[in-house]
Coordinates of C-alpha atoms in Angstrom, one line a residue:
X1 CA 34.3 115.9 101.9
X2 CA 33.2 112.7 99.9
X3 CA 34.7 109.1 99.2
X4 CA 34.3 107.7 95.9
X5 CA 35.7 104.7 94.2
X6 CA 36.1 104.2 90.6
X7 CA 38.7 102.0 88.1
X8 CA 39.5 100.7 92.2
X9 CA 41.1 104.0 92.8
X10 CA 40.3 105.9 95.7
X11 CA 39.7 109.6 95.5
X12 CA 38.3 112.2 97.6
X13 CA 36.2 115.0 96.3
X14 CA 37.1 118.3 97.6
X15 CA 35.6 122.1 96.8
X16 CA 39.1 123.8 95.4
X17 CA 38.2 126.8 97.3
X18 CA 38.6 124.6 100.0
X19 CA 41.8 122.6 99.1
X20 CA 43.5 126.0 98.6
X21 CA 42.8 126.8 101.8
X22 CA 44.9 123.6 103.5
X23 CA 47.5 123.9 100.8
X24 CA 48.2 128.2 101.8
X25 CA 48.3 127.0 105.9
X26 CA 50.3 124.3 104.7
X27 CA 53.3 126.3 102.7
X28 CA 52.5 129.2 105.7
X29 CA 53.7 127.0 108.1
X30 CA 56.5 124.7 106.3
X31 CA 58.2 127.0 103.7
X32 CA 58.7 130.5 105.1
X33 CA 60.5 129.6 108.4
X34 CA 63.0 131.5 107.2
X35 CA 60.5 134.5 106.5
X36 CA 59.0 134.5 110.2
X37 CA 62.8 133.9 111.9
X38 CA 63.9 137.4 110.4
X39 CA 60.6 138.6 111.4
X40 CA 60.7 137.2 114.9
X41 CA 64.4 139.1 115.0
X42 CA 62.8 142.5 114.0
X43 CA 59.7 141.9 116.3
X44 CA 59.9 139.4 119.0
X45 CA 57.6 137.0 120.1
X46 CA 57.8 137.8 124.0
X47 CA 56.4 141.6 123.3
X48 CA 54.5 140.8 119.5
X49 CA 52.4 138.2 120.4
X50 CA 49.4 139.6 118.5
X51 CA 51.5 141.2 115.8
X52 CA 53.4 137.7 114.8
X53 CA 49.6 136.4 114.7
X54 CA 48.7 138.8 112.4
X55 CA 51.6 138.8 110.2
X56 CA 51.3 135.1 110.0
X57 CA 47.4 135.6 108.7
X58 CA 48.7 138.3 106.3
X59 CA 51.0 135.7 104.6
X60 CA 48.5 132.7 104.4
X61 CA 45.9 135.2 102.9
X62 CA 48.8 136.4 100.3
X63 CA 49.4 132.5 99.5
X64 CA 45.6 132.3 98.8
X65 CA 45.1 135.5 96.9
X66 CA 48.1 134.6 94.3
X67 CA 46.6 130.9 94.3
X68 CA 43.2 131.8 94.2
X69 CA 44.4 134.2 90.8
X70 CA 46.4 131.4 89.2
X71 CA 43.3 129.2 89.9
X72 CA 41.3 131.5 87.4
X73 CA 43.7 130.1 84.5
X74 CA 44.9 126.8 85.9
X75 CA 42.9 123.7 87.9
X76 CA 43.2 124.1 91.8
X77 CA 44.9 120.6 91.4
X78 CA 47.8 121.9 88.9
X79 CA 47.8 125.2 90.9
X80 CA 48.7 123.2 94.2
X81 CA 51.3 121.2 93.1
X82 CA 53.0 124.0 91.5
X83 CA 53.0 125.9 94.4
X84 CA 54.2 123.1 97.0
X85 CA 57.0 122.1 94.2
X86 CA 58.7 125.6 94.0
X87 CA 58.2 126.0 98.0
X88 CA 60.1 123.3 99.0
X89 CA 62.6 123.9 96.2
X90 CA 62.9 126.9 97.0
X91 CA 62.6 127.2 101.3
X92 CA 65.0 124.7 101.2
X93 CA 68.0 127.2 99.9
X94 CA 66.0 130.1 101.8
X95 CA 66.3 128.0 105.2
X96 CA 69.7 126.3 104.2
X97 CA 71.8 129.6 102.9
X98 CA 69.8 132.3 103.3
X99 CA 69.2 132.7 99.5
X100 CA 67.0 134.9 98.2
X101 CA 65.5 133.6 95.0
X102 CA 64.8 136.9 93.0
X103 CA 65.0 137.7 89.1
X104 CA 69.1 137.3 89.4
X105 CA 68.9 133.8 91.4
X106 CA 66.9 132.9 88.8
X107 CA 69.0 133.9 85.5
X108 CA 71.9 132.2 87.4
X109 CA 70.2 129.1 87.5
X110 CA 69.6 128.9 84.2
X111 CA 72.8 130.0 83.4
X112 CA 75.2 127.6 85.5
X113 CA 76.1 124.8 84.4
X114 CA 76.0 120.7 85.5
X115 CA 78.8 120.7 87.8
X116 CA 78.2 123.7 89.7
X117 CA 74.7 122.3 90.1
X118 CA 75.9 118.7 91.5
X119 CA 77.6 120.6 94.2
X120 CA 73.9 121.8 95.6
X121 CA 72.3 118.6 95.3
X122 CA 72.9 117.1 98.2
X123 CA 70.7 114.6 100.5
X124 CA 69.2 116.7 102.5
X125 CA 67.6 119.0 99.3
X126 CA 66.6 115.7 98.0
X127 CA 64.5 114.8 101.4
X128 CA 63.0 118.1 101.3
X129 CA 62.3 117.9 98.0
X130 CA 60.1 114.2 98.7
X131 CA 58.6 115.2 102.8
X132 CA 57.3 118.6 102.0
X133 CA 57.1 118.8 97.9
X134 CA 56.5 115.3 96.0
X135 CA 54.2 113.4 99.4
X136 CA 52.0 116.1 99.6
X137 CA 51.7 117.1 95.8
X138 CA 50.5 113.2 95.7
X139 CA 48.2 113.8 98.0
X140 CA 47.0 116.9 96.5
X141 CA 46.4 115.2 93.4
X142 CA 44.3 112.6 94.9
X143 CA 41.7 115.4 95.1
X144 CA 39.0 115.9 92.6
X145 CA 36.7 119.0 92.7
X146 CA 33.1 119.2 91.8
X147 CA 32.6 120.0 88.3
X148 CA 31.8 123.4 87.5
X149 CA 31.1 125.2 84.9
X150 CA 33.6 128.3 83.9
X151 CA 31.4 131.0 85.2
X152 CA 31.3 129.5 88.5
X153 CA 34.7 128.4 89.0
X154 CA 35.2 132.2 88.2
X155 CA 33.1 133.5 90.5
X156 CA 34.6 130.9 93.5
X157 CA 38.2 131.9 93.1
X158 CA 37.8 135.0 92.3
X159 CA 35.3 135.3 95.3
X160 CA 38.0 133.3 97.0
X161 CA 40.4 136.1 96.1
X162 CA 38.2 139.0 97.2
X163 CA 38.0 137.6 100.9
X164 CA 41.7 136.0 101.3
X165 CA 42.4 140.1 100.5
X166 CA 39.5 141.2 102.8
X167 CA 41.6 138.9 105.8
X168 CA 45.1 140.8 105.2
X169 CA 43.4 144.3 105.3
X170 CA 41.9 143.5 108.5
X171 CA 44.9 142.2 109.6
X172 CA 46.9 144.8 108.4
X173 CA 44.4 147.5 109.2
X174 CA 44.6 146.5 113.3
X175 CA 48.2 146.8 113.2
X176 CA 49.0 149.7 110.6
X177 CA 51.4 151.4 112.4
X178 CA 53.4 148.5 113.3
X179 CA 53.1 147.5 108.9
X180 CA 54.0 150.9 108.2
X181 CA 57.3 150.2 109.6
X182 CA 57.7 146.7 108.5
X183 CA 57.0 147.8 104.9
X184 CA 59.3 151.0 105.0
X185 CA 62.1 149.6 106.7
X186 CA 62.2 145.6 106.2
X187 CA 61.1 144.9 102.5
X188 CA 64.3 142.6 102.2
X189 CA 62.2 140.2 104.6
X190 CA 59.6 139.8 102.4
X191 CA 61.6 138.8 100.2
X192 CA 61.4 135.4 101.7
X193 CA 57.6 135.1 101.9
X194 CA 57.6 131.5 99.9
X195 CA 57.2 130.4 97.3
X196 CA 55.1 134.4 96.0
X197 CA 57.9 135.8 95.8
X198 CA 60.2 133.0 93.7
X199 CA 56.8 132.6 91.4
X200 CA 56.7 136.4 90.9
X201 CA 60.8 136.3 89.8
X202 CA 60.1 133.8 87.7
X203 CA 57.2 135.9 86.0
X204 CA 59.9 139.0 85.8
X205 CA 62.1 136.8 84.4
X206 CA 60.0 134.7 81.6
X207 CA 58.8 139.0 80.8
X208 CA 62.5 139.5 80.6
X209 CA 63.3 137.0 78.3
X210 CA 60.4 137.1 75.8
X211 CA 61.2 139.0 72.4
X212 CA 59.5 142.5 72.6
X213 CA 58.8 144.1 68.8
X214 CA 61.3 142.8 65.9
X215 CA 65.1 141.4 66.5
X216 CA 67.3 144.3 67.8
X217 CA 70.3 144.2 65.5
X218 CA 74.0 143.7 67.3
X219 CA 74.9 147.0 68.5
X220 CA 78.1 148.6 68.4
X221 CA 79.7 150.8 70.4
X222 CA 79.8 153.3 67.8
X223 CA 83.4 154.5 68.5
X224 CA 86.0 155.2 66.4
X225 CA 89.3 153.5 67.9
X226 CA 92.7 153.0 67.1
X227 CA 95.8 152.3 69.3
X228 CA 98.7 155.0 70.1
X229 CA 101.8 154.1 68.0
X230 CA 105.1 155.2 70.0
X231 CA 108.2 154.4 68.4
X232 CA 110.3 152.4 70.7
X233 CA 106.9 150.9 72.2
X234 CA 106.7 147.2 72.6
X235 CA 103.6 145.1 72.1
X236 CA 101.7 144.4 75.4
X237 CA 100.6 141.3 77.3
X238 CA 98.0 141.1 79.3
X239 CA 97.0 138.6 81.6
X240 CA 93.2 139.5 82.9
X241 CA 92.5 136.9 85.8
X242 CA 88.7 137.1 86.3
X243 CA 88.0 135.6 89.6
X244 CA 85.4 133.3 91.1
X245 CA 84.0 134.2 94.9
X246 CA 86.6 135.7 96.3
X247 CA 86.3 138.3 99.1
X248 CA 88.5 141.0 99.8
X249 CA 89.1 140.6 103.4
X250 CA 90.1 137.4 103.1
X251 CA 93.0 138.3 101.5
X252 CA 96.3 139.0 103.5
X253 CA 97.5 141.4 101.3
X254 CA 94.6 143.4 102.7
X255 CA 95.4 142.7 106.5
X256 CA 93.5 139.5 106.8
X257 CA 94.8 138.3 110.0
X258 CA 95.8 134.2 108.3
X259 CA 98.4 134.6 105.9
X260 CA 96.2 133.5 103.0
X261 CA 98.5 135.2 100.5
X262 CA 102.1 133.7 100.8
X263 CA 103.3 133.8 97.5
X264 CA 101.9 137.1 96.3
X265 CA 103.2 139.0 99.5
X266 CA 106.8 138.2 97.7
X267 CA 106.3 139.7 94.7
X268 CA 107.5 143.1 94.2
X269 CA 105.5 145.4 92.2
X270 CA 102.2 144.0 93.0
X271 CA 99.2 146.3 94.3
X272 CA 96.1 145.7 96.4
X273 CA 92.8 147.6 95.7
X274 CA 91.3 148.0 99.0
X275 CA 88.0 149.2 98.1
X276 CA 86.4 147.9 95.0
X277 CA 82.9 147.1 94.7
X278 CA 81.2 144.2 92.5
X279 CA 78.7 145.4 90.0
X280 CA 76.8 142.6 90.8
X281 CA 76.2 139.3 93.9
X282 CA 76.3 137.0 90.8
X283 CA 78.9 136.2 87.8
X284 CA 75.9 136.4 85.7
X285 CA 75.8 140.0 86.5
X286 CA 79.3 141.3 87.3
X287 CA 81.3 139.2 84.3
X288 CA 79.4 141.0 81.4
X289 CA 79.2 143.9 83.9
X290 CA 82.4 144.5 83.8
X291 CA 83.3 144.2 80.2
X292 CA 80.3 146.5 79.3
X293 CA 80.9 150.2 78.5
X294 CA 77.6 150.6 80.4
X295 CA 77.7 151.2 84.4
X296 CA 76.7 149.1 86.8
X297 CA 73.3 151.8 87.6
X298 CA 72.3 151.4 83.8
X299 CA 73.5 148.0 83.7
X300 CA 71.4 145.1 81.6
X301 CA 72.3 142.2 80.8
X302 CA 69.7 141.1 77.8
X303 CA 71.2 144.5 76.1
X304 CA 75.0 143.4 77.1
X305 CA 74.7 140.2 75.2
X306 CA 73.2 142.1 72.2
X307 CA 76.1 144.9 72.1
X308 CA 79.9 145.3 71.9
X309 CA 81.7 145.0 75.1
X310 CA 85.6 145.9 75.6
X311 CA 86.8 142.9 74.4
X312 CA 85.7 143.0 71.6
X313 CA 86.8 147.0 71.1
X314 CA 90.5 146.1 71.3
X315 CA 90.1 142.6 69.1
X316 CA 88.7 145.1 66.1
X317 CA 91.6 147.4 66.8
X318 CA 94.2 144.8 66.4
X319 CA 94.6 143.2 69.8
X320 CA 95.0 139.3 69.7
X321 CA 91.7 138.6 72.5
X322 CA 92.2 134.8 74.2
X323 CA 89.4 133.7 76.4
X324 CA 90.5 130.4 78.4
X325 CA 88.0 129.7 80.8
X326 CA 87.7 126.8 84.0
X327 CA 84.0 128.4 84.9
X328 CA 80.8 127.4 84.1
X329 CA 81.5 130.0 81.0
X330 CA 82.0 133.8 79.9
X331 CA 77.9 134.4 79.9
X332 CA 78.1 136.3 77.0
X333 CA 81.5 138.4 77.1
X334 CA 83.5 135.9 74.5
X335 CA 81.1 135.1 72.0
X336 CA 82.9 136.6 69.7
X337 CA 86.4 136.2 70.5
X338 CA 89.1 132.9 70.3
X339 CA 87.5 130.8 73.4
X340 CA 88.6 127.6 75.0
X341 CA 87.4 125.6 77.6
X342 CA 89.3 124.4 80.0
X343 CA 86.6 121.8 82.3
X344 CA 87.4 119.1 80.8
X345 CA 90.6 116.8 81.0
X346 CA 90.0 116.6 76.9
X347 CA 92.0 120.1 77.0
X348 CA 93.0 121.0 80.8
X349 CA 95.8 118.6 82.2
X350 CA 95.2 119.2 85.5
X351 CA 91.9 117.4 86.3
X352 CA 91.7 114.9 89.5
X353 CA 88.7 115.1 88.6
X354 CA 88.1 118.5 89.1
X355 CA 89.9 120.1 86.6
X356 CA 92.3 122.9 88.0
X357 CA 93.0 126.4 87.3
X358 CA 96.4 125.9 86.8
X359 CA 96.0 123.8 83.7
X360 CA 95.1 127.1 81.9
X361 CA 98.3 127.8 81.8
X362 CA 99.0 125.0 79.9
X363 CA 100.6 125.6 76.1
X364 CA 100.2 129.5 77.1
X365 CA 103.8 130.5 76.0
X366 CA 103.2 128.7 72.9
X367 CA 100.1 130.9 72.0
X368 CA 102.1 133.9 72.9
X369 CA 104.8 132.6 70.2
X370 CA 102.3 132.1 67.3
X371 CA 101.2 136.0 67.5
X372 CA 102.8 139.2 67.1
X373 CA 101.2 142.3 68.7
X374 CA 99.5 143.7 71.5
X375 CA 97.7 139.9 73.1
X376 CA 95.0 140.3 76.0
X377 CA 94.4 136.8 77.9
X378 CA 91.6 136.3 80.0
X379 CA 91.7 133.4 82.4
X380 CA 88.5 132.9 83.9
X381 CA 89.1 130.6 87.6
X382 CA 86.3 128.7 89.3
X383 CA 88.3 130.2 92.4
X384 CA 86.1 129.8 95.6
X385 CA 82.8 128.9 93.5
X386 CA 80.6 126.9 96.9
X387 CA 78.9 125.3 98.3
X388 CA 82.0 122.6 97.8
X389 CA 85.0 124.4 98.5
X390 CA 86.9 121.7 99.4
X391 CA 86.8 120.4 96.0
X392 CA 88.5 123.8 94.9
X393 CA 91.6 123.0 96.0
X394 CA 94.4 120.3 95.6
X395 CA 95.1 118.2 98.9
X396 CA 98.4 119.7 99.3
X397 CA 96.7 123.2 100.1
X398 CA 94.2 122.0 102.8
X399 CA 96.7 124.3 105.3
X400 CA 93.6 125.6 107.7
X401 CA 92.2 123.1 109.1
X402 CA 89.7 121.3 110.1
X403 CA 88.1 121.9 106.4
X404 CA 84.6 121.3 105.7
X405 CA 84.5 118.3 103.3
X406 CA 80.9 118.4 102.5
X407 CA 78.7 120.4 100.1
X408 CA 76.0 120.2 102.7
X409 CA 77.2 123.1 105.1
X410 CA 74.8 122.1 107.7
X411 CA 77.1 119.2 108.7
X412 CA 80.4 121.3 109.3
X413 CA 80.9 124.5 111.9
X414 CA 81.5 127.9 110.3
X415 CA 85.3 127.4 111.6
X416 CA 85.5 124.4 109.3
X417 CA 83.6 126.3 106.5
X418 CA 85.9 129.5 106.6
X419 CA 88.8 126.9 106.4
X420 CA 88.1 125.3 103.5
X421 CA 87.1 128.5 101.9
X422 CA 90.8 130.1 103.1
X423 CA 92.1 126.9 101.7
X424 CA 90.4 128.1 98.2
X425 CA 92.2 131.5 98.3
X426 CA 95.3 129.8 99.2
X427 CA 95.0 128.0 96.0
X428 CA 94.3 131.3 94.2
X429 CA 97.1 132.8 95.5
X430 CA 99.3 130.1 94.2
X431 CA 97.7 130.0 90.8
X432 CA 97.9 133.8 90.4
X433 CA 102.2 133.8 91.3
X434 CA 102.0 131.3 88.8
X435 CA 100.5 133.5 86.0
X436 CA 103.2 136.3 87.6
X437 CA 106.0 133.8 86.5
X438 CA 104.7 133.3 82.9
X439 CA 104.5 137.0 82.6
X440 CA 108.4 137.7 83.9
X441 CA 109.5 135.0 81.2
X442 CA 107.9 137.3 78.7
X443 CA 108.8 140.9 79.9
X444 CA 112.0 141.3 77.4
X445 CA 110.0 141.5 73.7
X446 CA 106.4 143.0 76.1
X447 CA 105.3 145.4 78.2
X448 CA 103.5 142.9 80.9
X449 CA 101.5 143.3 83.2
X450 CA 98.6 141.0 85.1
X451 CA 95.3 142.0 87.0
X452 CA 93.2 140.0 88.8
X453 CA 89.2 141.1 89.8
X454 CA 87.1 138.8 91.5
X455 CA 83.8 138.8 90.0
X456 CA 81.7 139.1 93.5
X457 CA 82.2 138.0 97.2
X458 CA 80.6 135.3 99.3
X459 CA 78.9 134.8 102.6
X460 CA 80.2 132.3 105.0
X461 CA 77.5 132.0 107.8
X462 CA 77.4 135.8 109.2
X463 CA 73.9 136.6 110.4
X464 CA 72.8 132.9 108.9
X465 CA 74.0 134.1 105.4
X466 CA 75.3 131.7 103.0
X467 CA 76.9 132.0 99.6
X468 CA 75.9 134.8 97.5
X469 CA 73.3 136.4 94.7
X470 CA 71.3 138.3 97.0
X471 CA 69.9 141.3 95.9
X472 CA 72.2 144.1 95.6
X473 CA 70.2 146.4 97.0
X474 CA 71.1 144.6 100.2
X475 CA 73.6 142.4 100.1
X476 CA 76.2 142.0 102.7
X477 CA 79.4 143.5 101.7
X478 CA 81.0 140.3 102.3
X479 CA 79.0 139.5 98.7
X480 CA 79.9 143.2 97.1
X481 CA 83.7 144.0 98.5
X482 CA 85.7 142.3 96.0
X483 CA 90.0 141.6 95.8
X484 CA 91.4 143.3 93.0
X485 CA 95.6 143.2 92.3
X486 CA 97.3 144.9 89.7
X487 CA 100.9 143.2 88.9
X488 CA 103.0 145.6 86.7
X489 CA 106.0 144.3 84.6
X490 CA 109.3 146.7 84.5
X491 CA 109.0 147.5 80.8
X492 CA 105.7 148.1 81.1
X493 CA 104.6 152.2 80.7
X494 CA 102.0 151.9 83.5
X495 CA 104.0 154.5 86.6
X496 CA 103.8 152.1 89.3
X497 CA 104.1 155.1 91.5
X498 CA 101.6 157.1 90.4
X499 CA 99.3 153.7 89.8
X500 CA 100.1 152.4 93.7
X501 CA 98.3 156.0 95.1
X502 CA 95.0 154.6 93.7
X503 CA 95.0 151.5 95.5
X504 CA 92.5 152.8 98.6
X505 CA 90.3 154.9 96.2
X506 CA 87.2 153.7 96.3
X507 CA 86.2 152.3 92.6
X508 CA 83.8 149.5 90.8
X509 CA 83.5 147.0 88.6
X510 CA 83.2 150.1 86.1
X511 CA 86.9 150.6 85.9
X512 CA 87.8 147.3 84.2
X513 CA 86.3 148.7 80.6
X514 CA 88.2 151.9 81.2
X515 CA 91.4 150.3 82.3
X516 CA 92.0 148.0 79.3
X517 CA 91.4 150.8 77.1
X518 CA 93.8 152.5 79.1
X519 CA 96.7 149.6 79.6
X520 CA 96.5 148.8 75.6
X521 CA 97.0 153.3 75.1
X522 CA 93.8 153.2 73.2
X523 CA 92.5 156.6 71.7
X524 CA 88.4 156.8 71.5
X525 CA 85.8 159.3 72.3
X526 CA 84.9 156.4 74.9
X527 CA 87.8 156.8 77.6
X528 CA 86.5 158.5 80.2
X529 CA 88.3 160.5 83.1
X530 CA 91.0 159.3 85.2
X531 CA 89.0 158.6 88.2
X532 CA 87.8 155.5 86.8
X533 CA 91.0 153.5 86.1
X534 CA 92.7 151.6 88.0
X535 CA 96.2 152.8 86.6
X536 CA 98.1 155.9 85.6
X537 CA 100.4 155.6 82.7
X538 CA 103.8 157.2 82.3
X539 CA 103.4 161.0 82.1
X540 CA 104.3 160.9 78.0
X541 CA 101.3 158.2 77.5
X542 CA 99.0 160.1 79.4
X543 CA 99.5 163.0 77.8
X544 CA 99.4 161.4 74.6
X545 CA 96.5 159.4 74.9
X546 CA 95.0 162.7 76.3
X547 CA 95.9 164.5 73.4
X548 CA 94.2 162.0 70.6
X549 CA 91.1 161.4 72.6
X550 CA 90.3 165.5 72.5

């Protein structure tokens, strides 16, 4: 290593091969202590000594190899800074939440908007941000290598390259059994080796997003669809409540041990689905999920926002489509259809600052009043939406207590967390009798009826888990078992005792598409079978409907 001064600034001259080296111990050691604590769970240290050794050499010679590559097109310099940035970035939600930042993490960070963001910033991100990113990027970048020409600097990284691979096979060759098993049976843990596996999302999802070929024209569903005319029928309304984090055993109505669901228990014709599954951990997936015609196994979201999705179905075929939403936004499901937003106290009265579900309620009869015909509402809540739950909720429903009253879960106990998260679903439940209410006003001139689908769950601290967007694949099913209610109005032709027999089939996200086509008696070469909705009509619609779909 060499000291040089020039223009009074002191610098230090450093072969890159070399500072690649100290920067791949460095993230080995500071930004995958989440990696090695699952690994130390699977194999520990008191009888793995030599194995933790080597797995520990395997992921300091994979830090090297991808640096080593990115090296070949960027300076070292650039190269380390990039890489101590994203660790600490992204080690810090790893370590804090047990996030796992893959391809959907990813698309929901781009998609979310300011205010959900505020809620993660938090002091302790900041600090981590400064001690193990922005100091040592500094430092990196007081570094200057020797000058060489492209053909060497080629043939030092990539020789780099070569050996940091030659030091994992050896490692991996004296312990191949032992990484036979930990590659067949744990690959979620490497899914926290940091920050290779955030930079290689992040490729995924820049490939994702690039235009491949010429503009793919809007596709639609190619369907021809009308709606049944009966002769005494009324028009229907539909309230669709699209939830926001909730989980399903953390509702009463499903024999959650707090009695989190008050007002719904007294409403009469109201049914709980016991076992739904989300189509996705994120409402980047599982909103325009479950509008899509496509199922959650061929599900893709660059094609869903380039193609027709339900709502837009019954709004060609006559139904008056409203879209009020108190989230970060519909990502892609009411593009085409009325939309308002209700974040803002410019249109939601209920803001303290945090503007409340409840104001989308607000001026909803008169909307109802201005149209005539079949209307479909969507109310889209920000629900349980964390880290902040606390700020979900009005004071007056802080019931369980002590709540956690920081964004920063680290300082509260998971008692305190799960109360302020109860406190959320208390809220929900309120808001969601609320919406009942407005229906029953309007169940003379409509066939009513309301349903509510959370859009995925959330983790509240079992087995270190936070929050939620893990990859489906393995997710908890805290994340993937959502709530789902049905409320059916009396003059409505959905058989409330043929409909309640579903409500512990299993069933998905998938059923939403087929269940407005159903509720609204719509006739297409689309509907599919039975098994999929969540409802049954009367005998004469289903026959009906039957008839004109064949």
């Amino acid at each position: 290593m060499k000291y040089t001064a020039k223009n009074k600034q002191h610098r230090f001259t450093l072969p890159s091969y070399q500072l690649l080296i100290i920067v791949a111990i460095f993230l080995t050691a500071t930004a995958n202590l989440t990696f090695f604590h699952h690994a130390l769970e699977i194999y520990p240290w008191a009888t793995n000594k030599a194995f933790v050794v080597s797995l520990s050499i395997v992921v300091f010679a994979s830090l090297l190899f991808i640096a080593s590559i990115f090296s070949l097109v960027l300076p070292a310099r650039i190269t380390a800074v990039l890489f101590l940035l994203v660790a600490a970035s992204s080690s810090y939600f790893s370590d804090k939440f047990g996030t796992v930042i893959d391809v959907e993490m990813l698309r929901n960070v781009l998609e979310t908007d300011a205010a959900e963001s505020a809620d993660l910033m938090t002091f302790t991100l900041a600090g981590r941000l400064v001690l193990l990113g922005l100091i040592p990027a500094i430092l990196v970048w007081r570094f200057t290598a020797p000058r060489a020409h492209f053909g060497k600097a080629l043939l030092i990284h990539g020789g780099t390259a070569v050996a940091a691979l030659a030091i994992a096979g050896a490692s991996i060759g004296v312990f191949s059994s032992q990484y036979a098993s930990f590659f067949r049976e744990h690959k979620q843990v490497r899914y926290y080796i940091s920050p290779a596996y955030p930079i290689y999302s992040a490729i995924q999802l820049t490939g994702s997003l690039l235009p491949k070929g010429a503009p793919v024209p809007f596709q639609g569903l190619q369907a021809a669809a009308n709606i049944l005319e009966g002769g005494e029928a009324h028009a229907e309304l539909v309230v669709l409540v699209v939830g926001e984090t909730a989980r399903a055993d953390h509702f009463s109505l499903n024999g959650y041990t707090r009695i989190t669901n008050p007002e719904l228990s007294k409403v009469d014709r109201l049914i709980s689905y016991t076992d739904i599954q989300s189509c996705g951990t994120s409402t980047a997936i599982s909103v325009p999920c479950m509008f899509s015609y496509s199922k959650h196994d061929t599900f893709d979201v660059k094609s869903a926002r380039n193609t027709e999705n339900g709502l837009d179905l019954l709004q060609s075929i006559g139904v008056n489509v409203l879209w009020r939403d108190n989230n970060s936004d519909s990502k892609g499901v009411a593009d085409r259809i009325q939309f308002e937003d209700y974040r803002s106290s410019d249109r939601n009265p209920e803001c303290n600052p945090e503007c409340r579900d409840i104001g989308m309620l607000n001026g909803l009869q008169a909307y109802v009043d201005e149209h005539s015909g079949d209307i479909l509402i969507v109310l889209h809540q920000m629900g349980s939406h964390g880290p902040a739950y606390y700020q979900r909720y009005p004071a007056e429903f802080e019931k369980f207590t002590p709540a956690c009253h920081s964004a920063e879960l680290s300082e509260c106990t998971q008692e305190e967390i799960i109360n302020a998260y109860d406190n959320t679903i208390l809220y929900t439940d309120f808001f969601l009798s609320k919406v009942i209410d407005f229906l029953k006003a309007n169940t003379g001139p409509y066939e009513t009826s309301m349903f509510y689908v959370s859009d995925h769950g959330e983790s509240l601290g079992e087995n270190g888990i936070y929050l939620h967007g893990m990859p489906y694949a393995f997710a908890p099913k805290a994340q993937t078992h959502v709530p789902v209610l049905a409320w059916i109005g009396e003059t409505s032709d959905i058989d409330y005792e043929q409909t309640i027999l579903l409500k512990d089939k299993p069933n998905t996200h998938d059923a939403v598409f087929d269940t407005l086509l159903s509720v609204f008696e719509v006739s297409t070469d689309l509907l599919p079978s039975a098994d999929s909705k969540l409802v049954m009509l009367g005998p004469e619609e289903e026959e009906e409907t039957a008839n004109a779909t064949r």
